[in-house]
JSON list of C-alpha atoms in Angstrom, two decimals:
[
{"chain": "A", "resi": 1, "resn": "MET", "atom": "CA", "xyz": [-5.30, 5.45, 33.00]},
{"chain": "A", "resi": 2, "resn": "ASN", "atom": "CA", "xyz": [-4.11, 6.75, 36.32]},
{"chain": "A", "resi": 3, "resn": "SER", "atom": "CA", "xyz": [-2.71, 10.08, 36.91]},
{"chain": "A", "resi": 4, "resn": "SER", "atom": "CA", "xyz": [0.82, 8.62, 37.97]},
{"chain": "A", "resi": 5, "resn": "LEU", "atom": "CA", "xyz": [1.00, 7.10, 34.57]},
{"chain": "A", "resi": 6, "resn": "ILE", "atom": "CA", "xyz": [0.22, 10.73, 32.90]},
{"chain": "A", "resi": 7, "resn": "TYR", "atom": "CA", "xyz": [2.71, 12.79, 35.23]},
{"chain": "A", "resi": 8, "resn": "GLN", "atom": "CA", "xyz": [4.84, 10.20, 34.43]},
{"chain": "A", "resi": 9, "resn": "VAL", "atom": "CA", "xyz": [4.38, 10.42, 30.48]},
{"chain": "A", "resi": 10, "resn": "LYS", "atom": "CA", "xyz": [4.62, 14.73, 30.48]},
{"chain": "A", "resi": 11, "resn": "LYS", "atom": "CA", "xyz": [7.88, 14.11, 32.28]},
{"chain": "A", "resi": 12, "resn": "SER", "atom": "CA", "xyz": [9.04, 11.60, 30.06]},
{"chain": "A", "resi": 13, "resn": "GLN", "atom": "CA", "xyz": [8.22, 14.27, 27.30]},
{"chain": "A", "resi": 14, "resn": "GLU", "atom": "CA", "xyz": [10.39, 16.83, 29.21]},
{"chain": "A", "resi": 15, "resn": "THR", "atom": "CA", "xyz": [13.43, 14.75, 29.38]},
{"chain": "A", "resi": 16, "resn": "LEU", "atom": "CA", "xyz": [12.90, 13.75, 25.73]},
{"chain": "A", "resi": 17, "resn": "LEU", "atom": "CA", "xyz": [13.23, 17.69, 24.95]},
{"chain": "A", "resi": 18, "resn": "ASP", "atom": "CA", "xyz": [16.86, 17.48, 26.60]},
{"chain": "A", "resi": 19, "resn": "LEU", "atom": "CA", "xyz": [17.58, 14.70, 24.69]},
{"chain": "A", "resi": 20, "resn": "LEU", "atom": "CA", "xyz": [16.61, 16.00, 20.99]},
{"chain": "A", "resi": 21, "resn": "HIS", "atom": "CA", "xyz": [18.95, 19.04, 21.88]},
{"chain": "A", "resi": 22, "resn": "ILE", "atom": "CA", "xyz": [21.65, 17.02, 22.87]},
{"chain": "A", "resi": 23, "resn": "ARG", "atom": "CA", "xyz": [21.43, 15.18, 19.30]},
{"chain": "A", "resi": 24, "resn": "ASN", "atom": "CA", "xyz": [21.04, 18.32, 17.62]},
{"chain": "A", "resi": 25, "resn": "PHE", "atom": "CA", "xyz": [17.23, 18.85, 17.00]},
{"chain": "A", "resi": 26, "resn": "THR", "atom": "CA", "xyz": [17.53, 22.41, 18.84]},
{"chain": "A", "resi": 27, "resn": "HIS", "atom": "CA", "xyz": [14.49, 23.60, 17.05]},
{"chain": "A", "resi": 28, "resn": "ILE", "atom": "CA", "xyz": [12.17, 21.14, 19.09]},
{"chain": "A", "resi": 29, "resn": "LYS", "atom": "CA", "xyz": [10.17, 22.87, 21.57]},
{"chain": "A", "resi": 30, "resn": "LYS", "atom": "CA", "xyz": [7.80, 21.54, 24.63]},
{"chain": "A", "resi": 31, "resn": "ASN", "atom": "CA", "xyz": [4.59, 22.73, 22.47]},
{"chain": "A", "resi": 32, "resn": "HIS", "atom": "CA", "xyz": [5.73, 20.07, 19.46]},
{"chain": "A", "resi": 33, "resn": "PHE", "atom": "CA", "xyz": [4.49, 17.35, 22.59]},
{"chain": "A", "resi": 34, "resn": "ILE", "atom": "CA", "xyz": [0.85, 16.55, 23.34]},
{"chain": "A", "resi": 35, "resn": "GLN", "atom": "CA", "xyz": [-0.17, 18.41, 26.70]},
{"chain": "A", "resi": 36, "resn": "VAL", "atom": "CA", "xyz": [-3.83, 17.90, 26.91]},
{"chain": "A", "resi": 37, "resn": "SER", "atom": "CA", "xyz": [-4.25, 14.77, 29.24]},
{"chain": "A", "resi": 38, "resn": "SER", "atom": "CA", "xyz": [-7.51, 13.51, 27.87]},
{"chain": "A", "resi": 39, "resn": "ILE", "atom": "CA", "xyz": [-6.27, 13.27, 24.17]},
{"chain": "A", "resi": 40, "resn": "LEU", "atom": "CA", "xyz": [-2.77, 11.64, 25.99]},
{"chain": "A", "resi": 41, "resn": "GLU", "atom": "CA", "xyz": [-4.60, 8.89, 27.34]},
{"chain": "A", "resi": 42, "resn": "THR", "atom": "CA", "xyz": [-6.64, 8.16, 24.52]},
{"chain": "A", "resi": 43, "resn": "LYS", "atom": "CA", "xyz": [-3.48, 7.98, 22.25]},
{"chain": "A", "resi": 44, "resn": "LEU", "atom": "CA", "xyz": [-1.47, 6.03, 24.95]},
{"chain": "A", "resi": 45, "resn": "LEU", "atom": "CA", "xyz": [-4.20, 3.54, 25.27]},
{"chain": "A", "resi": 46, "resn": "GLU", "atom": "CA", "xyz": [-4.35, 3.15, 21.17]},
{"chain": "A", "resi": 47, "resn": "ASN", "atom": "CA", "xyz": [-0.72, 3.31, 21.09]},
{"chain": "A", "resi": 48, "resn": "GLU", "atom": "CA", "xyz": [-0.52, 6.10, 18.64]},
{"chain": "A", "resi": 49, "resn": "LEU", "atom": "CA", "xyz": [1.24, 8.57, 20.97]},
{"chain": "A", "resi": 50, "resn": "SER", "atom": "CA", "xyz": [3.95, 9.13, 18.12]},
{"chain": "A", "resi": 51, "resn": "TYR", "atom": "CA", "xyz": [6.26, 11.89, 17.25]},
{"chain": "A", "resi": 52, "resn": "ILE", "atom": "CA", "xyz": [8.34, 12.30, 13.99]},
{"chain": "A", "resi": 53, "resn": "PHE", "atom": "CA", "xyz": [10.87, 15.28, 13.79]},
{"chain": "A", "resi": 54, "resn": "LYS", "atom": "CA", "xyz": [13.32, 16.55, 11.30]},
{"chain": "A", "resi": 55, "resn": "LYS", "atom": "CA", "xyz": [16.02, 18.43, 10.38]},
{"chain": "A", "resi": 56, "resn": "ASN", "atom": "CA", "xyz": [17.72, 18.65, 7.26]},
{"chain": "A", "resi": 57, "resn": "SER", "atom": "CA", "xyz": [18.13, 15.37, 6.53]},
{"chain": "A", "resi": 58, "resn": "LYS", "atom": "CA", "xyz": [18.04, 13.79, 9.97]},
{"chain": "A", "resi": 59, "resn": "LYS", "atom": "CA", "xyz": [15.29, 12.53, 10.98]},
{"chain": "A", "resi": 60, "resn": "ILE", "atom": "CA", "xyz": [13.95, 11.27, 14.61]},
{"chain": "A", "resi": 61, "resn": "TYR", "atom": "CA", "xyz": [10.99, 9.10, 15.34]},
{"chain": "A", "resi": 62, "resn": "ILE", "atom": "CA", "xyz": [9.73, 8.57, 18.84]},
{"chain": "A", "resi": 63, "resn": "ASN", "atom": "CA", "xyz": [6.54, 6.46, 20.10]},
{"chain": "A", "resi": 64, "resn": "TYR", "atom": "CA", "xyz": [5.33, 5.69, 23.37]},
{"chain": "A", "resi": 65, "resn": "LEU", "atom": "CA", "xyz": [4.56, 1.31, 23.76]},
{"chain": "A", "resi": 66, "resn": "TYR", "atom": "CA", "xyz": [1.59, 0.86, 26.28]},
{"chain": "A", "resi": 67, "resn": "ASN", "atom": "CA", "xyz": [1.29, -3.09, 26.79]},
{"chain": "A", "resi": 68, "resn": "ILE", "atom": "CA", "xyz": [2.45, -4.28, 23.78]},
{"chain": "A", "resi": 69, "resn": "SER", "atom": "CA", "xyz": [3.98, -7.70, 22.39]},
{"chain": "A", "resi": 70, "resn": "ILE", "atom": "CA", "xyz": [7.75, -7.64, 21.25]},
{"chain": "A", "resi": 71, "resn": "LYS", "atom": "CA", "xyz": [6.28, -8.54, 17.83]},
{"chain": "A", "resi": 72, "resn": "VAL", "atom": "CA", "xyz": [4.55, -5.37, 17.62]},
{"chain": "A", "resi": 73, "resn": "VAL", "atom": "CA", "xyz": [7.47, -3.40, 18.73]},
{"chain": "A", "resi": 74, "resn": "ASN", "atom": "CA", "xyz": [10.00, -5.68, 16.08]},
{"chain": "A", "resi": 75, "resn": "GLU", "atom": "CA", "xyz": [6.85, -4.43, 13.18]},
{"chain": "A", "resi": 76, "resn": "LEU", "atom": "CA", "xyz": [6.71, -0.93, 14.48]},
{"chain": "A", "resi": 77, "resn": "ILE", "atom": "CA", "xyz": [10.87, -0.66, 13.82]},
{"chain": "A", "resi": 78, "resn": "SER", "atom": "CA", "xyz": [10.89, -2.45, 10.51]},
{"chain": "A", "resi": 79, "resn": "GLU", "atom": "CA", "xyz": [7.77, 0.03, 9.21]},
{"chain": "A", "resi": 80, "resn": "PHE", "atom": "CA", "xyz": [10.09, 3.05, 10.30]},
{"chain": "A", "resi": 81, "resn": "TYR", "atom": "CA", "xyz": [14.11, 1.74, 10.17]},
{"chain": "A", "resi": 82, "resn": "ASP", "atom": "CA", "xyz": [15.61, 2.81, 6.93]},
{"chain": "A", "resi": 83, "resn": "GLY", "atom": "CA", "xyz": [19.40, 3.12, 8.43]},
{"chain": "A", "resi": 84, "resn": "ASP", "atom": "CA", "xyz": [19.42, 6.72, 8.80]},
{"chain": "A", "resi": 85, "resn": "THR", "atom": "CA", "xyz": [16.36, 7.28, 10.93]},
{"chain": "A", "resi": 86, "resn": "GLN", "atom": "CA", "xyz": [16.76, 7.16, 14.76]},
{"chain": "A", "resi": 87, "resn": "ILE", "atom": "CA", "xyz": [14.27, 5.51, 16.64]},
{"chain": "A", "resi": 88, "resn": "ILE", "atom": "CA", "xyz": [13.07, 5.98, 20.18]},
{"chain": "A", "resi": 89, "resn": "LEU", "atom": "CA", "xyz": [10.64, 3.72, 21.82]},
{"chain": "A", "resi": 90, "resn": "ILE", "atom": "CA", "xyz": [9.37, 4.23, 25.00]},
{"chain": "A", "resi": 91, "resn": "VAL", "atom": "CA", "xyz": [7.93, 1.31, 26.73]},
{"chain": "A", "resi": 92, "resn": "ILE", "atom": "CA", "xyz": [5.20, 1.75, 29.29]},
{"chain": "A", "resi": 93, "resn": "GLY", "atom": "CA", "xyz": [3.39, -1.00, 31.30]},
{"chain": "A", "resi": 94, "resn": "ASN", "atom": "CA", "xyz": [5.51, -3.96, 29.56]},
{"chain": "A", "resi": 95, "resn": "LYS", "atom": "CA", "xyz": [8.22, -5.58, 31.86]},
{"chain": "A", "resi": 96, "resn": "PHE", "atom": "CA", "xyz": [11.57, -4.59, 30.26]},
{"chain": "A", "resi": 97, "resn": "THR", "atom": "CA", "xyz": [12.97, -7.77, 29.25]},
{"chain": "A", "resi": 98, "resn": "SER", "atom": "CA", "xyz": [16.50, -8.50, 27.86]},
{"chain": "A", "resi": 99, "resn": "ILE", "atom": "CA", "xyz": [14.87, -8.73, 24.58]},
{"chain": "A", "resi": 100, "resn": "TYR", "atom": "CA", "xyz": [14.54, -5.15, 24.26]},
{"chain": "A", "resi": 101, "resn": "ASN", "atom": "CA", "xyz": [18.45, -4.27, 24.46]},
{"chain": "A", "resi": 102, "resn": "ASP", "atom": "CA", "xyz": [18.65, -7.41, 21.95]},
{"chain": "A", "resi": 103, "resn": "ILE", "atom": "CA", "xyz": [16.72, -5.20, 19.52]},
{"chain": "A", "resi": 104, "resn": "MET", "atom": "CA", "xyz": [18.98, -2.15, 20.16]},
{"chain": "A", "resi": 105, "resn": "TYR", "atom": "CA", "xyz": [22.02, -4.44, 19.76]},
{"chain": "A", "resi": 106, "resn": "LYS", "atom": "CA", "xyz": [20.86, -5.78, 16.10]},
{"chain": "A", "resi": 107, "resn": "TYR", "atom": "CA", "xyz": [20.31, -2.10, 15.04]},
{"chain": "A", "resi": 108, "resn": "MET", "atom": "CA", "xyz": [23.47, -1.31, 16.32]},
{"chain": "A", "resi": 109, "resn": "GLY", "atom": "CA", "xyz": [22.05, 1.73, 18.32]},
{"chain": "A", "resi": 110, "resn": "SER", "atom": "CA", "xyz": [19.81, 3.60, 15.52]},
{"chain": "A", "resi": 111, "resn": "VAL", "atom": "CA", "xyz": [17.10, 2.22, 17.81]},
{"chain": "A", "resi": 112, "resn": "THR", "atom": "CA", "xyz": [16.77, 3.28, 21.37]},
{"chain": "A", "resi": 113, "resn": "ILE", "atom": "CA", "xyz": [14.54, 1.79, 23.97]},
{"chain": "A", "resi": 114, "resn": "PHE", "atom": "CA", "xyz": [13.85, 3.14, 26.83]},
{"chain": "A", "resi": 115, "resn": "LYS", "atom": "CA", "xyz": [11.64, 2.20, 30.27]},
{"chain": "A", "resi": 116, "resn": "ILE", "atom": "CA", "xyz": [9.38, 5.33, 30.59]},
{"chain": "A", "resi": 117, "resn": "GLN", "atom": "CA", "xyz": [11.07, 5.32, 34.27]},
{"chain": "A", "resi": 118, "resn": "GLU", "atom": "CA", "xyz": [14.21, 5.81, 32.63]},
{"chain": "A", "resi": 119, "resn": "LEU", "atom": "CA", "xyz": [13.09, 9.21, 31.17]},
{"chain": "A", "resi": 120, "resn": "LEU", "atom": "CA", "xyz": [11.42, 10.79, 34.59]},
{"chain": "A", "resi": 121, "resn": "PHE", "atom": "CA", "xyz": [15.00, 12.29, 34.98]},
{"chain": "A", "resi": 122, "resn": "ASN", "atom": "CA", "xyz": [17.74, 13.50, 33.04]},
{"chain": "A", "resi": 123, "resn": "VAL", "atom": "CA", "xyz": [20.71, 10.97, 33.60]},
{"chain": "A", "resi": 124, "resn": "MET", "atom": "CA", "xyz": [22.99, 14.03, 32.01]},
{"chain": "A", "resi": 125, "resn": "LYS", "atom": "CA", "xyz": [22.18, 16.03, 34.42]},
{"chain": "A", "resi": 126, "resn": "ASN", "atom": "CA", "xyz": [22.85, 14.19, 37.58]},
{"chain": "A", "resi": 127, "resn": "ILE", "atom": "CA", "xyz": [26.26, 16.05, 39.13]},
{"chain": "A", "resi": 128, "resn": "TYR", "atom": "CA", "xyz": [28.20, 12.70, 39.18]},
{"chain": "A", "resi": 129, "resn": "VAL", "atom": "CA", "xyz": [27.62, 11.66, 35.42]},
{"chain": "A", "resi": 130, "resn": "PRO", "atom": "CA", "xyz": [30.42, 13.20, 33.35]},
{"chain": "A", "resi": 131, "resn": "LYS", "atom": "CA", "xyz": [29.69, 14.96, 30.19]},
{"chain": "A", "resi": 132, "resn": "HIS", "atom": "CA", "xyz": [29.38, 12.58, 27.39]},
{"chain": "A", "resi": 133, "resn": "SER", "atom": "CA", "xyz": [29.83, 13.29, 24.01]},
{"chain": "A", "resi": 134, "resn": "ILE", "atom": "CA", "xyz": [30.11, 11.44, 20.90]},
{"chain": "A", "resi": 135, "resn": "TYR", "atom": "CA", "xyz": [34.01, 12.10, 19.30]},
{"chain": "A", "resi": 136, "resn": "GLU", "atom": "CA", "xyz": [33.56, 13.53, 15.97]},
{"chain": "A", "resi": 137, "resn": "GLY", "atom": "CA", "xyz": [37.64, 13.95, 15.50]},
{"chain": "A", "resi": 138, "resn": "ASN", "atom": "CA", "xyz": [40.44, 12.46, 14.13]},
{"chain": "A", "resi": 139, "resn": "ILE", "atom": "CA", "xyz": [41.10, 8.99, 16.03]},
{"chain": "A", "resi": 140, "resn": "ASN", "atom": "CA", "xyz": [44.98, 9.60, 15.14]},
{"chain": "A", "resi": 141, "resn": "LYS", "atom": "CA", "xyz": [44.32, 12.83, 17.55]},
{"chain": "A", "resi": 142, "resn": "LEU", "atom": "CA", "xyz": [43.99, 10.17, 20.21]},
{"chain": "A", "resi": 143, "resn": "LYS", "atom": "CA", "xyz": [47.07, 8.47, 20.07]},
{"chain": "A", "resi": 144, "resn": "VAL", "atom": "CA", "xyz": [45.80, 4.58, 19.49]},
{"chain": "A", "resi": 145, "resn": "THR", "atom": "CA", "xyz": [46.52, 3.37, 16.40]},
{"chain": "A", "resi": 146, "resn": "ASP", "atom": "CA", "xyz": [43.17, 1.19, 16.54]},
{"chain": "A", "resi": 147, "resn": "GLN", "atom": "CA", "xyz": [40.13, 2.43, 17.99]},
{"chain": "A", "resi": 148, "resn": "THR", "atom": "CA", "xyz": [39.23, -1.33, 19.17]},
{"chain": "A", "resi": 149, "resn": "LEU", "atom": "CA", "xyz": [42.27, -0.87, 21.64]},
{"chain": "A", "resi": 150, "resn": "LEU", "atom": "CA", "xyz": [40.17, 1.99, 23.57]},
{"chain": "A", "resi": 151, "resn": "PRO", "atom": "CA", "xyz": [38.49, 0.86, 26.58]},
{"chain": "A", "resi": 152, "resn": "LYS", "atom": "CA", "xyz": [34.95, 0.08, 25.91]},
{"chain": "A", "resi": 153, "resn": "ILE", "atom": "CA", "xyz": [31.41, 1.23, 27.12]},
{"chain": "A", "resi": 154, "resn": "LYS", "atom": "CA", "xyz": [28.13, -0.59, 26.50]},
{"chain": "A", "resi": 155, "resn": "LEU", "atom": "CA", "xyz": [25.46, 0.39, 24.26]},
{"chain": "A", "resi": 156, "resn": "ILE", "atom": "CA", "xyz": [23.12, 0.31, 27.07]},
{"chain": "A", "resi": 157, "resn": "ASP", "atom": "CA", "xyz": [24.91, 2.56, 29.44]},
{"chain": "A", "resi": 158, "resn": "PRO", "atom": "CA", "xyz": [22.39, 5.37, 30.09]},
{"chain": "A", "resi": 159, "resn": "PRO", "atom": "CA", "xyz": [24.52, 8.26, 29.12]},
{"chain": "A", "resi": 160, "resn": "ILE", "atom": "CA", "xyz": [25.02, 6.31, 25.62]},
{"chain": "A", "resi": 161, "resn": "LYS", "atom": "CA", "xyz": [21.35, 5.45, 25.10]},
{"chain": "A", "resi": 162, "resn": "PHE", "atom": "CA", "xyz": [20.63, 8.94, 26.19]},
{"chain": "A", "resi": 163, "resn": "ILE", "atom": "CA", "xyz": [23.22, 11.01, 23.31]},
{"chain": "A", "resi": 164, "resn": "GLY", "atom": "CA", "xyz": [22.48, 8.32, 20.66]},
{"chain": "A", "resi": 165, "resn": "GLY", "atom": "CA", "xyz": [25.41, 6.80, 20.61]},
{"chain": "A", "resi": 166, "resn": "LYS", "atom": "CA", "xyz": [26.04, 3.68, 17.99]},
{"chain": "A", "resi": 167, "resn": "ILE", "atom": "CA", "xyz": [27.87, 0.07, 17.84]},
{"chain": "A", "resi": 168, "resn": "ASN", "atom": "CA", "xyz": [31.68, 1.88, 16.92]},
{"chain": "A", "resi": 169, "resn": "ASP", "atom": "CA", "xyz": [30.96, 5.05, 18.02]},
{"chain": "A", "resi": 170, "resn": "ILE", "atom": "CA", "xyz": [33.91, 6.66, 20.07]},
{"chain": "A", "resi": 171, "resn": "ILE", "atom": "CA", "xyz": [32.63, 8.34, 23.19]},
{"chain": "A", "resi": 172, "resn": "GLU", "atom": "CA", "xyz": [34.53, 11.72, 24.79]},
{"chain": "A", "resi": 173, "resn": "ILE", "atom": "CA", "xyz": [34.00, 11.51, 28.26]},
{"chain": "A", "resi": 174, "resn": "GLU", "atom": "CA", "xyz": [34.90, 15.07, 30.27]},
{"chain": "A", "resi": 175, "resn": "ARG", "atom": "CA", "xyz": [35.67, 14.81, 33.82]},
{"chain": "A", "resi": 176, "resn": "ASN", "atom": "CA", "xyz": [36.62, 17.81, 35.95]},
{"chain": "A", "resi": 177, "resn": "ILE", "atom": "CA", "xyz": [39.11, 16.33, 38.87]},
{"chain": "A", "resi": 178, "resn": "LYS", "atom": "CA", "xyz": [40.38, 19.23, 40.98]},
{"chain": "A", "resi": 179, "resn": "LEU", "atom": "CA", "xyz": [39.51, 22.10, 38.55]},
{"chain": "A", "resi": 180, "resn": "ILE", "atom": "CA", "xyz": [41.27, 20.36, 35.73]},
{"chain": "A", "resi": 181, "resn": "ASN", "atom": "CA", "xyz": [39.58, 19.07, 32.78]},
{"chain": "A", "resi": 182, "resn": "LYS", "atom": "CA", "xyz": [40.55, 15.60, 31.95]},
{"chain": "A", "resi": 183, "resn": "LYS", "atom": "CA", "xyz": [38.97, 14.03, 28.48]},
{"chain": "A", "resi": 184, "resn": "TYR", "atom": "CA", "xyz": [38.59, 10.18, 28.21]},
{"chain": "A", "resi": 185, "resn": "TYR", "atom": "CA", "xyz": [37.67, 8.29, 25.31]},
{"chain": "A", "resi": 186, "resn": "ARG", "atom": "CA", "xyz": [36.02, 5.35, 24.86]},
{"chain": "A", "resi": 187, "resn": "LEU", "atom": "CA", "xyz": [34.50, 2.94, 21.93]},
{"chain": "A", "resi": 188, "resn": "VAL", "atom": "CA", "xyz": [31.04, 2.11, 22.34]},
{"chain": "A", "resi": 189, "resn": "ILE", "atom": "CA", "xyz": [30.29, -2.02, 22.20]}
]
């Protein structure tokens, strides 16, 4: 295993920490992730680099997948999927295909699959990406009679994957235009 891959895993762990905080797992610290290169290498090769984090009744399962088949991905999801647990899979070494996106749609966003390259930086810290969050308010305040009338945003859009958006979630997007905060809303499809 080369040092580039170890760097990618360590860098992705830093980004995952940001992702966990955005998803309200704020009690997770950097030391919860494996930091030793030799352990990391062995666990990656054996597809055993995984984490389960809990907060109250919420759980999030994270697993790095190194050169494995779609069949194994589906078996892994069926083992942990219970409707409440968020599952994050990071694919390493595999060619990322549209099948992974199909899996995300099948589970309506409860399963998020990233290529490791997507986690080498935090997309939410890019100055050109406005703040995205899952809208928790009342839809009537949006002056829309039916949420399906809202503009759409895809489940596989990077900010939506990062914040843990699910199908039919309403996303609040805050843009600063000439020092004025403007809010926009999108329906995840």
